Amino acid sequence: MSNTDGGNRNDIGSVMKGKMTTRGCGHARTVRGLAGLLLACLLALPCAADTWRVLDRDGAGRHVTPYLSSLGSGEGGTGAIRTDVFTLDADEVYFEICGHDGPPFQRRMRNWFALCDAETGLALRRAAPPGTDEMTPVRWDVIELIGRRVYLRAVDGVAEPAFAWMGLRAVRVGERDILGQLLLGQLPDGWTEEPQPEGLSADEWLRCRPASDRYAIEMEGTPPTWGVMTTNGESRSCPPFLACLRGGDSGTGAVR
């Protein structure tokens, strides 16, 4: 490349930083025009999700086949994405999942993928990442749910620097491909990034609510004594269960 070409490249960088010093006014206007055109082109590119996007690197930085990943802003990033609502018309959901739900032996269902009821938002089927960077195939038998209005939701709720990401590939409902063409840096067609609801904490927004959580929903407006929990009275992780510990040991109340 000639010295002139190198000078032009440096000038464009200077314009973008607001530090333009040129050899002539005409040259300056030309470079400013080029820089403006470049900036306009960059702004016209589709915006990718912050946490979730299509990547070709796994948690260890290794090159892999493109997949939908929550590593878009690093392992500490959190957020949720979901598909459009659709009518379930197949008896099986298949997908491949990888990643981690916290450090080994401390899984808390804070990173998860679920088939959710469109009306209630409750998780009808759910899966946590397998604790490995390798893709693991999962099949859900959903024959009893055929005809229900549903959507798929992927959540990264682990804001920690390690063991805090997950990824998806080959998501299919029956024979229908739900991910479609994967373009690096973008979300797949039909998937949207969820904004955090106003007045709701990140923990509440991103926590998994299984179908059994309907008990808690019936208690809206009452003290938060009962709820589905994944830690016991000694703060140890355990499978989700209905407990009266949500308001602490001294909480009182009833569900029905």
Coordinates of C-alpha atoms in Angstrom, one line a residue:
M1 CA 0.0 0.0 0.0
S2 CA 1.3 3.5 -0.9
N3 CA 2.1 6.1 1.7
T4 CA -0.8 8.1 0.4
D5 CA -3.2 5.3 1.1
G6 CA -1.8 4.9 4.6
G7 CA -2.2 8.7 5.1
N8 CA -5.9 8.5 4.0
R9 CA -6.6 5.6 6.4
N10 CA -5.0 7.5 9.3
D11 CA -7.0 10.7 8.4
I12 CA -10.3 8.8 8.5
G13 CA -9.4 7.5 11.9
S14 CA -8.6 11.0 13.1
V15 CA -11.9 12.3 11.8
M16 CA -13.8 9.6 13.7
K17 CA -12.1 10.6 16.9
G18 CA -12.6 14.4 16.3
K19 CA -8.8 15.0 15.9
M20 CA -8.6 16.0 12.2
T21 CA -5.4 17.7 11.2
T22 CA -4.9 17.8 7.4
R23 CA -2.7 19.0 4.7
G24 CA -5.5 21.1 3.1
C25 CA -9.0 22.2 3.4
G26 CA -10.2 20.4 0.3
H27 CA -8.6 17.2 1.5
A28 CA -10.2 17.6 4.9
R29 CA -13.7 17.9 3.4
T30 CA -13.1 14.8 1.3
V31 CA -12.0 12.8 4.3
R32 CA -14.8 14.1 6.4
G33 CA -17.2 13.0 3.7
L34 CA -15.7 9.5 3.5
A35 CA -15.8 9.2 7.3
G36 CA -19.4 10.3 7.4
L37 CA -20.3 7.8 4.8
L38 CA -18.5 5.1 6.7
L39 CA -20.3 6.0 9.9
A40 CA -23.7 6.0 8.2
C41 CA -23.0 2.5 6.8
L42 CA -22.1 1.3 10.3
L43 CA -25.2 2.7 11.9
A44 CA -27.3 1.1 9.2
L45 CA -26.2 -2.4 10.1
P46 CA -28.7 -4.5 12.0
C47 CA -28.2 -4.2 15.8
A48 CA -27.4 -7.5 17.5
A49 CA -28.6 -8.5 21.0
D50 CA -26.2 -7.5 23.8
T51 CA -26.0 -10.7 25.7
W52 CA -27.4 -13.1 23.1
R53 CA -26.1 -13.4 19.6
V54 CA -24.9 -15.9 17.0
L55 CA -21.2 -16.6 17.7
D56 CA -18.5 -19.0 16.4
R57 CA -16.5 -19.2 19.6
D58 CA -17.2 -21.1 22.7
G59 CA -16.5 -20.3 26.3
A60 CA -12.8 -21.3 25.9
G61 CA -12.4 -19.1 22.8
R62 CA -12.3 -22.1 20.5
H63 CA -13.7 -21.9 16.9
V64 CA -16.9 -23.8 16.6
T65 CA -19.9 -24.1 14.2
P66 CA -22.0 -21.0 14.6
Y67 CA -24.6 -21.3 17.4
L68 CA -26.9 -19.0 19.5
S69 CA -24.9 -18.0 22.5
S70 CA -25.2 -15.8 25.6
L71 CA -21.5 -14.9 25.4
G72 CA -22.2 -11.8 23.4
S73 CA -21.0 -9.5 26.2
G74 CA -18.8 -12.0 28.0
E75 CA -19.6 -14.6 30.6
G76 CA -20.9 -11.9 33.0
G77 CA -23.7 -10.8 30.6
T78 CA -27.3 -11.7 31.5
G79 CA -30.6 -11.4 29.6
A80 CA -33.4 -13.3 28.0
I81 CA -34.6 -13.9 24.4
R82 CA -37.7 -15.7 23.1
T83 CA -39.4 -16.7 19.9
D84 CA -42.7 -15.5 18.6
V85 CA -45.7 -17.3 19.9
F86 CA -46.8 -20.3 17.9
T87 CA -49.2 -23.2 18.1
L88 CA -47.5 -26.4 19.0
D89 CA -48.2 -28.9 16.2
A90 CA -45.6 -31.6 16.8
D91 CA -45.1 -34.2 19.5
E92 CA -41.3 -33.6 20.0
V93 CA -39.0 -30.6 20.5
Y94 CA -35.3 -31.3 19.8
F95 CA -32.4 -29.1 20.5
E96 CA -28.7 -29.2 21.3
I97 CA -27.5 -27.2 24.3
C98 CA -24.1 -26.4 25.8
G99 CA -22.6 -24.3 28.6
H100 CA -22.8 -23.9 32.3
D101 CA -25.3 -23.0 35.1
G102 CA -22.7 -21.8 37.6
P103 CA -19.7 -23.7 38.9
P104 CA -19.7 -27.6 39.0
F105 CA -22.0 -29.0 41.7
Q106 CA -23.6 -25.6 42.3
R107 CA -26.2 -25.6 39.5
R108 CA -29.2 -23.4 40.4
M109 CA -31.4 -23.3 37.2
R110 CA -30.4 -19.7 36.5
N111 CA -29.3 -20.5 33.0
W112 CA -32.1 -22.3 31.2
F113 CA -34.0 -23.0 28.1
A114 CA -37.8 -23.6 28.2
L115 CA -41.0 -24.2 26.3
C116 CA -43.4 -21.7 27.9
D117 CA -47.1 -21.4 27.9
A118 CA -48.1 -18.2 25.9
E119 CA -50.8 -17.2 28.4
T120 CA -49.1 -17.7 31.7
G121 CA -45.4 -17.6 30.8
L122 CA -44.9 -20.8 32.9
A123 CA -42.2 -23.3 31.8
L124 CA -43.9 -26.4 30.5
R125 CA -40.6 -28.1 29.7
R126 CA -37.2 -26.8 30.7
A127 CA -33.5 -27.7 30.6
A128 CA -30.3 -26.4 32.1
P129 CA -27.0 -26.4 30.2
P130 CA -25.1 -29.7 30.7
G131 CA -22.0 -28.2 32.4
T132 CA -19.8 -28.7 29.3
D133 CA -18.7 -26.7 26.3
E134 CA -19.8 -29.5 24.0
M135 CA -23.3 -29.6 22.5
T136 CA -25.6 -32.1 24.2
P137 CA -28.8 -33.3 22.4
V138 CA -32.1 -33.1 24.2
R139 CA -35.5 -34.3 23.2
W140 CA -38.8 -33.2 24.9
D141 CA -41.9 -35.4 24.4
V142 CA -44.7 -32.8 24.2
I143 CA -47.5 -34.9 22.7
E144 CA -50.0 -33.9 25.4
L145 CA -49.3 -30.2 24.7
I146 CA -50.2 -30.3 21.0
G147 CA -52.5 -27.4 20.1
R148 CA -51.3 -25.2 22.9
R149 CA -50.1 -21.7 22.2
V150 CA -46.4 -21.6 23.3
Y151 CA -43.0 -19.9 22.8
L152 CA -39.4 -20.9 23.4
R153 CA -37.4 -18.8 25.9
A154 CA -33.6 -18.8 26.6
V155 CA -32.3 -17.2 29.7
D156 CA -28.8 -16.4 31.1
G157 CA -29.3 -15.3 34.7
V158 CA -25.7 -15.9 36.0
A159 CA -23.8 -12.7 36.2
E160 CA -20.5 -14.3 37.2
P161 CA -17.1 -14.3 35.4
A162 CA -16.9 -18.0 34.9
F163 CA -19.2 -21.0 34.3
A164 CA -21.9 -18.4 33.4
W165 CA -22.9 -19.0 29.7
M166 CA -25.0 -21.3 27.6
G167 CA -25.6 -21.9 23.9
L168 CA -28.2 -23.5 21.6
R169 CA -28.1 -25.1 18.2
A170 CA -30.4 -27.2 15.9
V171 CA -33.6 -26.2 17.7
R172 CA -36.5 -28.0 16.0
V173 CA -40.2 -28.4 16.7
G174 CA -41.1 -31.6 14.8
E175 CA -39.4 -31.1 11.4
R176 CA -39.5 -27.3 11.6
D177 CA -36.2 -25.5 12.1
I178 CA -36.7 -22.7 14.7
L179 CA -33.2 -21.1 14.4
G180 CA -33.0 -20.9 10.6
Q181 CA -30.0 -19.3 9.0
L182 CA -27.4 -18.2 11.7
L183 CA -25.7 -14.9 10.9
L184 CA -22.8 -14.0 13.1
G185 CA -23.4 -11.1 15.5
Q186 CA -27.2 -11.2 15.1
L187 CA -30.3 -12.9 16.5
P188 CA -32.0 -15.5 14.4
D189 CA -35.2 -14.5 12.6
G190 CA -38.3 -14.8 14.8
W191 CA -36.3 -14.3 18.1
T192 CA -36.3 -11.1 20.1
E193 CA -34.4 -9.8 23.1
E194 CA -36.7 -9.2 26.1
P195 CA -36.5 -5.9 27.9
Q196 CA -36.4 -6.1 31.7
P197 CA -40.0 -5.2 32.9
E198 CA -40.2 -2.0 34.8
G199 CA -40.5 -2.5 38.6
L200 CA -39.2 -6.1 38.4
S201 CA -35.8 -7.1 39.7
A202 CA -33.4 -9.0 37.4
D203 CA -33.7 -12.0 39.7
E204 CA -37.5 -12.1 39.4
W205 CA -37.4 -11.4 35.7
L206 CA -34.9 -14.1 34.8
R207 CA -35.8 -16.9 37.3
C208 CA -37.4 -20.1 35.9
R209 CA -41.1 -20.4 36.8
P210 CA -42.1 -24.1 36.3
A211 CA -45.8 -25.0 35.7
S212 CA -46.1 -25.9 39.4
D213 CA -45.4 -22.2 40.2
R214 CA -49.2 -21.6 39.6
Y215 CA -49.6 -21.7 43.4
A216 CA -47.5 -18.6 43.8
I217 CA -49.5 -16.8 41.1
E218 CA -52.8 -17.4 42.9
M219 CA -51.3 -15.4 45.8
E220 CA -50.8 -12.1 44.0
G221 CA -51.2 -9.2 46.5
T222 CA -50.5 -11.4 49.6
P223 CA -47.2 -11.5 51.6
P224 CA -44.6 -13.5 49.7
T225 CA -44.4 -16.4 52.1
W226 CA -45.0 -19.3 49.6
G227 CA -43.2 -19.8 46.4
V228 CA -41.2 -22.3 44.3
M229 CA -37.6 -22.4 45.5
T230 CA -34.4 -24.1 44.5
T231 CA -32.6 -23.7 47.8
N232 CA -33.6 -25.2 51.2
G233 CA -33.6 -23.7 54.7
E234 CA -29.8 -24.2 54.9
S235 CA -29.3 -22.3 51.6
R236 CA -28.3 -25.5 49.8
S237 CA -29.2 -26.0 46.2
C238 CA -31.9 -28.6 45.5
P239 CA -34.6 -29.4 42.9
P240 CA -37.4 -26.9 42.7
F241 CA -40.1 -27.4 45.4
L242 CA -43.1 -25.5 46.9
A243 CA -41.9 -23.9 50.1
C244 CA -43.0 -21.4 52.8
L245 CA -39.5 -20.1 53.1
R246 CA -39.8 -17.2 50.6
G247 CA -40.6 -14.8 53.4
G248 CA -38.0 -16.3 55.8
D249 CA -38.5 -18.7 58.7
S250 CA -41.0 -16.3 60.3
G251 CA -43.2 -15.9 57.3
T252 CA -46.8 -17.0 57.5
G253 CA -49.6 -17.5 55.0
A254 CA -51.5 -20.1 52.9
V255 CA -51.9 -21.2 49.4
R256 CA -54.7 -23.3 47.7

